[in-house]
Coordinates of C-alpha atoms in Angstrom, one line a residue:
Chain A
M13 CA 66.9 70.4 11.0
R14 CA 68.0 71.2 7.5
L15 CA 68.6 68.3 5.2
F16 CA 70.3 70.2 2.5
R17 CA 72.8 73.1 2.3
R18 CA 71.3 76.4 1.5
Q19 CA 72.5 77.7 -1.9
A20 CA 71.9 80.6 -4.2
L21 CA 68.9 80.0 -6.5
P22 CA 69.4 80.6 -10.2
G23 CA 68.1 83.4 -12.3
F24 CA 69.5 86.5 -10.5
G25 CA 71.2 87.9 -13.6
L26 CA 68.4 87.0 -15.9
T27 CA 65.6 88.5 -13.8
L28 CA 67.6 91.6 -12.9
G29 CA 68.3 92.3 -16.5
L30 CA 64.8 91.7 -17.6
V31 CA 63.2 93.8 -14.8
L32 CA 65.6 96.7 -15.2
S33 CA 65.4 96.9 -19.0
W34 CA 61.5 96.6 -19.0
L35 CA 61.3 99.2 -16.2
T36 CA 63.6 101.6 -18.0
L37 CA 61.8 101.2 -21.3
I38 CA 58.2 101.5 -20.1
V39 CA 58.4 103.7 -17.0
L40 CA 61.8 105.5 -16.5
L41 CA 62.5 106.8 -20.0
P42 CA 59.0 108.1 -20.6
M43 CA 58.9 109.8 -17.1
A44 CA 62.3 111.3 -17.9
A45 CA 60.9 112.7 -21.1
L46 CA 58.2 114.4 -19.1
V47 CA 60.6 116.0 -16.7
L48 CA 62.9 117.0 -19.5
K49 CA 60.1 118.6 -21.4
S50 CA 58.9 120.6 -18.4
A51 CA 62.5 121.7 -17.8
S52 CA 63.1 122.6 -21.5
I53 CA 60.5 125.5 -21.4
G54 CA 62.6 127.4 -18.8
P55 CA 61.7 128.3 -15.2
Q56 CA 59.7 131.4 -16.1
E57 CA 57.4 129.7 -18.6
F58 CA 57.1 126.7 -16.3
W59 CA 56.0 128.9 -13.4
A60 CA 53.6 130.8 -15.6
A61 CA 52.0 127.6 -16.9
A62 CA 51.9 125.9 -13.5
T63 CA 50.4 128.8 -11.6
S64 CA 48.1 130.4 -14.2
P65 CA 44.7 131.3 -12.7
R66 CA 43.1 128.5 -14.7
A67 CA 45.6 126.0 -13.4
L68 CA 45.3 127.2 -9.8
A69 CA 41.5 126.8 -10.0
A70 CA 41.9 123.3 -11.4
Y71 CA 44.2 122.3 -8.5
R72 CA 41.7 123.7 -6.0
V73 CA 38.8 121.7 -7.6
T74 CA 41.0 118.6 -7.9
F75 CA 42.5 118.6 -4.4
G76 CA 39.3 119.9 -2.8
S77 CA 37.1 117.2 -4.3
A78 CA 39.6 114.5 -3.7
A79 CA 39.9 115.5 0.0
L80 CA 36.2 115.7 0.4
A81 CA 35.6 112.3 -1.2
G82 CA 38.4 110.9 0.9
L83 CA 36.8 112.2 4.1
V84 CA 33.4 110.8 3.2
N85 CA 35.0 107.4 2.5
L86 CA 37.1 107.7 5.7
V87 CA 33.9 107.6 7.7
F88 CA 31.8 105.3 5.6
G89 CA 34.6 103.1 4.4
T90 CA 35.8 102.5 8.0
L91 CA 32.2 101.8 9.0
L92 CA 31.8 99.4 6.1
A93 CA 35.0 97.5 7.1
W94 CA 33.8 97.3 10.7
V95 CA 30.4 95.9 9.7
L96 CA 32.0 93.4 7.3
V97 CA 34.4 92.1 9.9
R98 CA 32.4 92.3 13.1
Y99 CA 28.8 91.4 12.1
R100 CA 27.3 88.5 10.3
F101 CA 24.2 89.3 8.1
P102 CA 22.6 87.8 5.0
G103 CA 24.4 88.9 1.8
R104 CA 27.7 89.8 3.6
A105 CA 29.8 87.9 1.1
V106 CA 28.1 89.7 -1.8
V107 CA 28.7 93.1 -0.2
D108 CA 32.3 92.2 0.5
A109 CA 32.8 91.3 -3.2
L110 CA 31.0 94.4 -4.3
V111 CA 33.4 96.6 -2.5
D112 CA 36.0 95.8 -5.3
L113 CA 33.6 96.9 -8.0
P114 CA 35.3 100.3 -8.5
F115 CA 38.6 98.5 -9.1
A116 CA 37.0 96.3 -11.8
L117 CA 34.5 98.6 -13.5
P118 CA 36.0 100.7 -16.3
T119 CA 36.0 104.3 -15.3
A120 CA 34.2 105.5 -18.4
V121 CA 31.3 103.1 -17.6
A122 CA 31.1 104.5 -14.0
G123 CA 31.3 108.0 -15.5
I124 CA 28.3 107.7 -17.8
T125 CA 26.2 105.7 -15.3
L126 CA 26.7 108.2 -12.5
T127 CA 25.9 111.0 -14.9
A128 CA 22.7 109.4 -16.0
L129 CA 21.7 108.7 -12.4
Y130 CA 22.4 112.2 -11.1
A131 CA 21.3 114.3 -14.2
G132 CA 18.2 116.4 -13.7
N133 CA 16.0 113.8 -15.5
G134 CA 17.7 110.8 -13.8
P135 CA 16.2 108.8 -11.0
L136 CA 18.4 110.4 -8.3
G137 CA 18.9 113.8 -9.9
R138 CA 15.1 114.4 -10.0
W139 CA 14.9 114.1 -6.2
I140 CA 18.0 116.1 -5.6
E141 CA 16.9 118.9 -7.9
A142 CA 13.5 118.9 -6.3
A143 CA 15.3 119.6 -3.1
G144 CA 17.0 122.6 -4.7
W145 CA 20.5 121.1 -5.2
K146 CA 22.4 120.1 -8.3
V147 CA 25.0 117.3 -8.5
A148 CA 25.5 116.5 -12.2
Y149 CA 27.6 119.1 -14.1
T150 CA 28.7 120.8 -10.9
P151 CA 31.7 120.3 -8.6
S152 CA 29.4 118.1 -6.4
G153 CA 29.3 115.6 -9.3
I154 CA 33.1 115.4 -9.1
V155 CA 32.9 114.5 -5.5
V156 CA 30.3 111.8 -6.2
A157 CA 32.5 110.2 -8.9
L158 CA 35.6 110.3 -6.6
I159 CA 33.7 108.7 -3.7
F160 CA 32.8 105.8 -6.1
V161 CA 36.4 105.5 -7.4
S162 CA 38.3 105.7 -4.1
L163 CA 36.0 103.7 -1.7
P164 CA 37.8 100.3 -2.0
F165 CA 41.1 101.8 -0.9
I166 CA 40.0 102.7 2.6
V167 CA 37.9 99.5 3.1
R168 CA 40.6 97.2 1.9
S169 CA 43.2 99.0 4.0
V170 CA 41.2 98.9 7.3
Q171 CA 39.6 95.4 6.9
P172 CA 42.7 93.2 7.4
V173 CA 43.9 95.3 10.4
L174 CA 40.5 95.0 12.0
E175 CA 40.5 91.2 11.4
A176 CA 43.9 90.8 12.9
L177 CA 43.1 93.0 16.0
E178 CA 43.6 90.9 19.1
A179 CA 40.5 90.4 21.1
D180 CA 42.2 90.2 24.4
I181 CA 43.0 93.9 25.0
E182 CA 39.4 94.8 24.0
E183 CA 38.2 92.1 26.3
A184 CA 40.4 93.2 29.2
A185 CA 39.1 96.8 28.8
A186 CA 35.5 95.6 28.8
T187 CA 36.1 93.4 31.8
L188 CA 37.6 96.4 33.6
G189 CA 34.4 98.2 33.1
A190 CA 35.1 100.3 30.0
G191 CA 32.0 101.1 28.0
R192 CA 31.8 100.3 24.2
L193 CA 32.5 103.9 23.4
T194 CA 35.6 104.1 25.6
V195 CA 36.9 100.8 24.1
L196 CA 36.3 102.2 20.6
R197 CA 38.1 105.5 21.4
K198 CA 41.0 104.1 23.5
V199 CA 41.6 100.6 22.1
I200 CA 40.2 100.1 18.6
L201 CA 40.7 103.5 16.9
P202 CA 44.3 103.9 17.9
A203 CA 45.1 100.6 16.4
L204 CA 43.2 101.4 13.2
W205 CA 44.5 105.0 12.6
P206 CA 47.6 104.0 10.6
A207 CA 45.5 101.8 8.3
I208 CA 42.8 104.5 7.9
L209 CA 45.4 107.1 7.0
A210 CA 47.2 104.8 4.6
G211 CA 43.8 104.1 2.9
F212 CA 43.1 107.8 2.8
A213 CA 46.4 108.6 1.2
L214 CA 46.0 105.9 -1.5
A215 CA 42.4 107.1 -2.1
F216 CA 43.6 110.7 -2.4
A217 CA 46.5 109.8 -4.7
R218 CA 44.2 107.9 -6.9
A219 CA 41.4 110.5 -6.8
I220 CA 43.6 113.5 -7.9
G221 CA 44.7 111.6 -11.0
E222 CA 41.2 110.3 -11.9
Y223 CA 39.9 111.2 -15.3
G224 CA 37.4 108.8 -16.9
S225 CA 34.7 108.7 -14.2
V226 CA 34.9 112.5 -13.6
I227 CA 34.8 114.1 -17.0
F228 CA 31.3 113.0 -17.9
I229 CA 29.6 114.2 -14.7
A230 CA 31.8 117.3 -14.0
G231 CA 30.5 119.8 -16.6
N232 CA 34.1 120.7 -17.2
M233 CA 33.8 124.5 -16.9
P234 CA 37.2 126.2 -16.7
M235 CA 37.7 127.9 -13.3
V236 CA 34.6 126.1 -11.8
S237 CA 34.5 122.4 -12.5
E238 CA 37.6 121.6 -14.5
I239 CA 40.0 119.0 -12.9
A240 CA 43.7 119.2 -13.4
P241 CA 44.0 116.0 -15.5
L242 CA 41.4 117.5 -17.9
L243 CA 43.5 120.7 -18.1
I244 CA 46.5 118.5 -19.1
V245 CA 44.4 117.0 -21.9
A246 CA 43.1 120.4 -23.0
K247 CA 46.7 121.7 -23.2
R248 CA 47.8 118.7 -25.2
D249 CA 44.9 119.2 -27.6
L250 CA 46.2 122.7 -28.2
R251 CA 49.7 121.3 -28.7
D252 CA 50.9 123.2 -25.6
Y253 CA 53.1 120.3 -24.6
G254 CA 55.3 122.4 -22.3
G255 CA 52.3 123.7 -20.4
A256 CA 50.8 120.2 -20.2
S257 CA 54.1 118.9 -18.8
A258 CA 54.4 121.7 -16.2
I259 CA 50.9 120.8 -14.8
A260 CA 51.7 117.1 -14.9
V261 CA 54.9 117.6 -12.9
V262 CA 53.0 119.6 -10.3
M263 CA 50.4 116.8 -10.0
L264 CA 53.1 114.1 -9.7
V265 CA 54.9 116.0 -6.9
A266 CA 51.5 116.3 -5.2
S267 CA 50.7 112.6 -5.3
F268 CA 54.3 111.6 -4.2
T269 CA 54.1 114.1 -1.3
A270 CA 50.7 112.7 -0.2
L271 CA 52.0 109.2 -0.2
L272 CA 55.3 110.2 1.5
A273 CA 53.5 112.3 4.2
I274 CA 51.2 109.5 5.1
N275 CA 54.1 107.1 5.3
L276 CA 55.8 109.4 7.8
V277 CA 52.6 109.9 9.9
Q278 CA 52.1 106.1 9.9
L279 CA 55.6 105.5 11.1
W280 CA 55.2 108.1 13.8
L281 CA 51.9 106.6 15.0
V282 CA 53.3 103.0 15.1
R283 CA 56.4 104.3 17.0
R284 CA 54.2 106.2 19.5
R285 CA 52.0 103.1 20.0
S286 CA 54.9 100.8 20.6
A287 CA 56.6 103.3 22.9
K288 CA 53.4 103.5 24.9
A289 CA 53.1 99.7 25.0
G290 CA 56.8 99.5 26.1
R291 CA 56.2 101.6 29.2
Chain B
M12 CA 21.5 89.2 12.1
R13 CA 24.0 87.9 14.5
P14 CA 27.4 89.1 15.6
A15 CA 30.5 87.2 14.6
A16 CA 31.5 84.6 17.2
R17 CA 33.3 86.6 19.9
A18 CA 33.7 86.8 23.6
P19 CA 30.4 87.9 25.2
A20 CA 31.9 91.1 26.6
L21 CA 32.7 92.2 23.0
R22 CA 29.4 91.3 21.3
D23 CA 27.6 94.5 20.3
P24 CA 24.0 94.6 21.3
W25 CA 21.6 94.4 18.4
W26 CA 20.3 97.9 18.9
L27 CA 23.9 99.1 18.1
A28 CA 24.8 96.5 15.4
A29 CA 21.5 96.8 13.5
P30 CA 21.7 100.6 12.7
L31 CA 25.4 100.3 11.8
V32 CA 24.7 97.5 9.3
V33 CA 21.7 99.4 7.9
V34 CA 23.8 102.6 7.3
A35 CA 26.6 100.7 5.8
L36 CA 24.3 98.7 3.5
A37 CA 22.5 101.9 2.4
F38 CA 25.8 103.4 1.5
V39 CA 26.8 100.3 -0.6
A40 CA 23.3 100.3 -2.2
L41 CA 23.5 104.0 -3.2
F42 CA 27.1 104.2 -4.3
L43 CA 27.9 100.6 -5.6
L44 CA 24.8 98.6 -6.3
L45 CA 22.7 101.3 -7.9
P46 CA 25.3 102.2 -10.6
L47 CA 25.9 98.6 -11.4
V48 CA 22.2 97.8 -11.8
A49 CA 21.7 101.1 -13.8
V50 CA 24.3 100.1 -16.4
F51 CA 22.2 97.1 -17.4
G52 CA 18.9 99.0 -16.9
Y53 CA 19.9 101.7 -19.4
A54 CA 21.5 99.1 -21.8
F55 CA 18.2 97.2 -22.2
E56 CA 15.9 100.2 -21.9
K57 CA 14.9 99.9 -25.6
G58 CA 14.8 96.1 -25.7
W59 CA 17.1 93.2 -26.7
D60 CA 17.2 94.0 -30.4
V61 CA 18.5 97.5 -29.9
F62 CA 21.1 96.1 -27.5
V63 CA 22.3 93.5 -30.0
A64 CA 22.3 96.0 -32.9
A65 CA 24.5 98.4 -30.8
I66 CA 27.1 95.8 -30.0
T67 CA 27.2 94.2 -33.5
E68 CA 27.5 97.3 -35.6
P69 CA 31.0 97.5 -37.4
D70 CA 32.5 100.3 -35.2
A71 CA 31.5 98.5 -32.0
Q72 CA 33.0 95.2 -33.4
A73 CA 36.2 97.0 -34.3
A74 CA 36.4 98.5 -30.8
I75 CA 35.8 95.0 -29.2
R76 CA 38.5 93.5 -31.4
L77 CA 41.0 96.2 -30.6
T78 CA 40.4 95.9 -26.9
L79 CA 40.9 92.2 -27.0
L80 CA 44.1 92.7 -29.1
V81 CA 45.5 95.3 -26.6
A82 CA 44.8 93.0 -23.7
A83 CA 46.3 90.0 -25.5
I84 CA 49.6 91.9 -25.9
S85 CA 49.8 93.8 -22.7
V86 CA 48.7 91.1 -20.2
P87 CA 51.3 88.5 -21.2
A88 CA 54.0 91.2 -21.2
N89 CA 53.1 92.1 -17.7
L90 CA 52.8 88.5 -16.7
V91 CA 56.5 87.8 -17.7
F92 CA 57.7 91.0 -16.1
G93 CA 55.6 90.3 -12.9
V94 CA 57.0 86.8 -12.4
A95 CA 60.6 88.0 -13.1
A96 CA 60.2 90.9 -10.7
A97 CA 58.7 88.8 -7.9
W98 CA 61.4 86.1 -8.3
L99 CA 64.1 88.8 -8.2
V100 CA 62.6 90.6 -5.1
T101 CA 61.7 87.6 -3.0
R102 CA 64.6 85.2 -3.7
F103 CA 67.7 87.5 -3.7
E104 CA 69.1 90.2 -1.4
F105 CA 70.8 93.1 -3.2
R106 CA 71.4 96.7 -2.7
G107 CA 68.7 99.1 -3.9
K108 CA 65.9 96.5 -3.6
G109 CA 63.7 98.9 -1.7
L110 CA 64.1 101.5 -4.4
L111 CA 63.4 99.0 -7.1
V112 CA 60.1 98.0 -5.4
S113 CA 59.1 101.6 -5.2
L114 CA 59.9 102.2 -8.9
I115 CA 57.8 99.1 -9.8
D116 CA 54.9 100.6 -7.9
L117 CA 55.4 104.1 -9.4
P118 CA 52.8 103.8 -12.2
F119 CA 50.0 103.5 -9.5
A120 CA 50.8 107.0 -8.2
V121 CA 50.7 108.5 -11.7
S122 CA 47.5 109.8 -13.2
P123 CA 46.4 107.8 -16.3
V124 CA 46.4 111.1 -18.2
I125 CA 50.0 111.6 -17.4
A126 CA 50.8 108.0 -18.4
G127 CA 49.4 108.8 -21.8
L128 CA 51.1 112.2 -22.0
V129 CA 54.6 110.8 -21.4
Y130 CA 54.4 108.7 -24.5
V131 CA 53.1 111.6 -26.6
L132 CA 56.2 113.6 -25.4
L133 CA 58.4 110.7 -26.4
F134 CA 56.9 109.4 -29.6
G135 CA 54.5 112.1 -30.7
L136 CA 55.1 114.2 -33.9
H137 CA 56.6 116.9 -31.7
G138 CA 58.2 114.5 -29.2
W139 CA 61.8 113.7 -28.6
L140 CA 61.8 110.8 -31.1
G141 CA 59.0 112.1 -33.2
G142 CA 61.1 113.3 -36.1
W143 CA 63.1 110.0 -36.4
L144 CA 59.9 107.9 -36.3
A145 CA 58.3 110.1 -38.9
E146 CA 61.3 109.7 -41.2
H147 CA 61.1 105.9 -40.9
D148 CA 57.3 106.0 -41.3
I149 CA 56.6 104.4 -37.9
R150 CA 53.4 105.4 -36.1
I151 CA 53.2 104.9 -32.4
I152 CA 50.9 107.8 -31.2
F153 CA 47.4 107.8 -32.7
A154 CA 48.0 104.1 -33.5
V155 CA 47.8 100.7 -31.8
P156 CA 51.4 100.6 -30.4
G157 CA 50.8 103.7 -28.4
I158 CA 47.6 102.2 -27.0
V159 CA 49.5 99.1 -26.0
L160 CA 52.3 101.1 -24.4
A161 CA 49.9 103.2 -22.4
T162 CA 48.1 100.1 -21.2
V163 CA 51.3 98.3 -20.2
F164 CA 52.2 101.5 -18.2
V165 CA 49.0 101.7 -16.2
T166 CA 48.9 97.9 -15.5
F167 CA 52.7 97.7 -14.9
P168 CA 52.8 96.7 -11.1
M169 CA 49.7 94.6 -11.1
V170 CA 51.1 91.0 -11.4
A171 CA 54.2 91.7 -9.4
R172 CA 52.2 93.2 -6.6
E173 CA 50.1 90.0 -6.2
L174 CA 53.0 87.7 -6.5
I175 CA 55.6 89.4 -4.2
P176 CA 53.7 88.9 -0.9
L177 CA 52.6 85.4 -1.9
M178 CA 56.1 84.2 -2.7
Q179 CA 57.4 85.9 0.4
A180 CA 55.0 83.9 2.5
Q181 CA 55.7 80.6 0.7
G182 CA 59.5 80.7 1.1
D183 CA 62.0 78.9 -1.1
E184 CA 62.4 75.6 0.7
E185 CA 61.0 73.6 -2.2
E186 CA 63.1 75.3 -4.8
Q187 CA 66.2 74.7 -2.6
A188 CA 65.3 71.0 -2.5
A189 CA 64.7 70.8 -6.2
R190 CA 68.2 72.3 -6.9
T191 CA 69.9 70.0 -4.4
L192 CA 68.3 67.0 -6.1
G193 CA 69.9 68.3 -9.4
A194 CA 67.0 70.0 -11.1
S195 CA 68.0 72.5 -13.8
G196 CA 67.0 76.1 -13.3
F197 CA 64.3 75.7 -15.9
S198 CA 62.8 72.5 -14.6
M199 CA 62.9 73.9 -11.0
F200 CA 60.8 76.9 -12.2
W201 CA 58.5 74.9 -14.4
R202 CA 57.8 72.0 -12.0
V203 CA 58.1 73.6 -8.6
T204 CA 57.7 77.4 -8.6
L205 CA 55.0 77.7 -11.2
P206 CA 52.6 75.2 -9.6
K207 CA 53.2 76.9 -6.3
I208 CA 52.4 80.3 -7.5
G209 CA 49.8 79.3 -10.1
W210 CA 46.7 80.6 -8.4
G211 CA 48.3 83.9 -7.3
L212 CA 49.5 84.4 -10.8
L213 CA 46.1 83.8 -12.2
Y214 CA 44.7 86.3 -9.6
G215 CA 47.1 89.0 -10.8
V216 CA 46.5 88.2 -14.5
I217 CA 42.7 88.6 -14.0
L218 CA 43.0 92.0 -12.3
C219 CA 45.6 93.1 -14.8
N220 CA 43.2 92.0 -17.7
A221 CA 40.3 93.9 -16.2
R222 CA 42.3 97.1 -16.0
A223 CA 43.8 96.6 -19.4
M224 CA 40.4 96.2 -21.1
G225 CA 38.8 99.1 -19.2
E226 CA 41.6 101.7 -19.2
F227 CA 40.3 105.0 -20.4
G228 CA 42.4 108.1 -19.5
A229 CA 45.8 106.9 -20.7
V230 CA 44.5 105.3 -23.8
S231 CA 42.3 108.4 -24.6
V232 CA 45.4 110.6 -24.7
V233 CA 47.4 108.5 -27.2
S234 CA 44.6 107.1 -29.3
G235 CA 43.4 110.0 -31.4
H236 CA 39.9 108.5 -31.4
I237 CA 39.9 107.2 -35.0
R238 CA 36.7 105.2 -35.5
G239 CA 37.2 101.6 -36.5
L240 CA 41.0 101.9 -36.1
T241 CA 42.1 103.3 -32.7
N242 CA 38.9 103.2 -30.6
T243 CA 38.9 100.7 -27.8
M244 CA 35.6 99.8 -26.1
P245 CA 35.8 102.5 -23.3
L246 CA 36.6 105.1 -26.0
H247 CA 33.7 103.9 -28.1
V248 CA 31.4 104.3 -25.1
E249 CA 32.6 107.9 -24.7
I250 CA 32.0 108.7 -28.4
L251 CA 28.5 107.2 -28.5
Y252 CA 27.6 109.0 -25.2
N253 CA 28.8 112.4 -26.5
E254 CA 26.8 111.8 -29.7
Y255 CA 23.7 111.4 -27.6
Q256 CA 23.4 107.7 -28.6
S257 CA 22.9 106.9 -24.9
T258 CA 21.4 103.4 -25.3
A259 CA 24.1 102.3 -27.6
A260 CA 26.7 103.7 -25.2
F261 CA 25.2 101.8 -22.3
A262 CA 25.0 98.6 -24.4
V263 CA 28.8 98.6 -24.9
A264 CA 29.2 99.7 -21.3
A265 CA 27.1 96.7 -20.2
L266 CA 29.7 94.4 -21.9
L267 CA 32.4 96.0 -19.9
A268 CA 30.3 95.8 -16.7
L269 CA 29.8 92.1 -17.4
L270 CA 33.6 91.8 -17.6
A271 CA 33.9 93.5 -14.3
L272 CA 31.3 91.2 -12.6
F273 CA 33.1 88.2 -14.1
T274 CA 36.4 89.6 -12.7
L275 CA 34.9 90.0 -9.2
L276 CA 33.6 86.5 -9.2
L277 CA 36.9 84.9 -10.3
K278 CA 38.8 87.1 -7.9
R279 CA 36.6 85.8 -5.0
L280 CA 37.0 82.1 -6.1
I281 CA 40.7 82.3 -6.6
G282 CA 41.1 84.3 -3.3
W283 CA 39.7 81.3 -1.5
R284 CA 42.1 78.9 -3.3
I285 CA 45.1 81.0 -2.4
E286 CA 44.2 81.0 1.2
R287 CA 44.5 77.3 1.1
T288 CA 47.9 77.2 -0.6
V289 CA 49.5 79.3 2.2
P290 CA 49.3 77.4 5.4
A291 CA 47.9 79.5 8.2
N292 CA 51.1 79.1 10.3
A293 CA 53.5 79.8 7.5
P294 CA 56.3 82.2 8.5
S295 CA 55.7 85.4 6.6
G296 CA 58.7 86.7 4.8
E297 CA 61.2 84.0 5.5
P298 CA 64.7 85.4 5.0
T299 CA 66.5 83.9 2.1

């Protein structure tokens, strides 16, 4: 029963005006300046800057390392979410809080620390180099930094879905004699896939733009271990603003595409699941 | 180690649970715990005195002051924007709302380096407004205003993002009641809404503050790295590290790591408070 008549709350005009003007000033105008700049150099020069061999190598390094780090986190992040939700062990609350560390720790701090740990004279690097491998100042270092930066996205995306997963279907499957592996494959994973993919997309979008944690450990050799954001900075330092904008536009299109693609896949997965359930 | 309370059929046997926990913990130890411990280890490698000297020398002090100043401007700006955006999105229906929410989230999909670059293109000497600014002797790029703008950009959605789901879940019954009883718009907001969203707001502000103080990429593009003038703490860390003053770099980094730990602790405490302000059976996203 409602004791009072529902009415419009105040503040629509005020908040709309405030939000739109702040959004325009801080985000939309500057982004428009970027698009205009990249358009002002003409299609030929844009294409030349965006597809120069050095730029192509930088995209390969950036997207490749981001995808690899995302895959590592897809496995270990999902495992971590599973362990945090399903098991109770001493220190669980601390581990749960620690997962957010990469969100809270400034990227430059992560960068110099990982470099010191993985450099040839560092506590981890010493062992790795004794085994005949190098991480610091190579593309592998980029992957290590990106694993650190993007881990929380997958864990925090999977965790709530796992918590909300109804026990009854799982229980029914087990009662009907399905083994743990079958339950995992047929019941749990299908329910988790949309969340895992969403986490992967967020992690990937974040990783391809990452700068602070990567530049210290990467070695930054053009064509080998130079990431695209660093190439943007290098072009800016040379006052090649047109070239910097062209690469920036390519990177923006890439992260929007990644987010959009995953949205579509998620939608498709959810639809397919509900279609199956409806049968 | 014991499994969470679940139906017996779903309880994993210990020989399955134990290795999974061990692998997960090893991953956390290697990728999260070790770097965190290492920051402090390297910072105090040469003792307390060297640490204190590194964080009290004039350039470090200037960097700390600038970082505090930038956060003191950009966090309140995002707080006001975040509350306004959350009120707009959760209390009114209007065309283009979905688009507006996507635009608010946009800065999260943009590389920090690009966030810095857009302001250079707009306000830099060779930028669209550069000539006009130079004529009027206004410096934005390679100066504090540029650093503030870049920081506001990268933290743009943070407060709104925390508030929107919370206010959606809380609904607007109390505000409706306050209005019916004759409260003015201001007193409704001050006495009803603000207490309701207080903890969520604080949560967003703390996350926003951590990012504002720690931002590196965007700030590095607009700062110009002028010692004592436009160097924030993360940029100061970079300069020291590149000059092979590793212990001093880690000393300043340790201050930032302390801030991160403090943020995680507060986040956890406030997270528990928020869970209590939203009743478990609250309808999520009540239509307004």
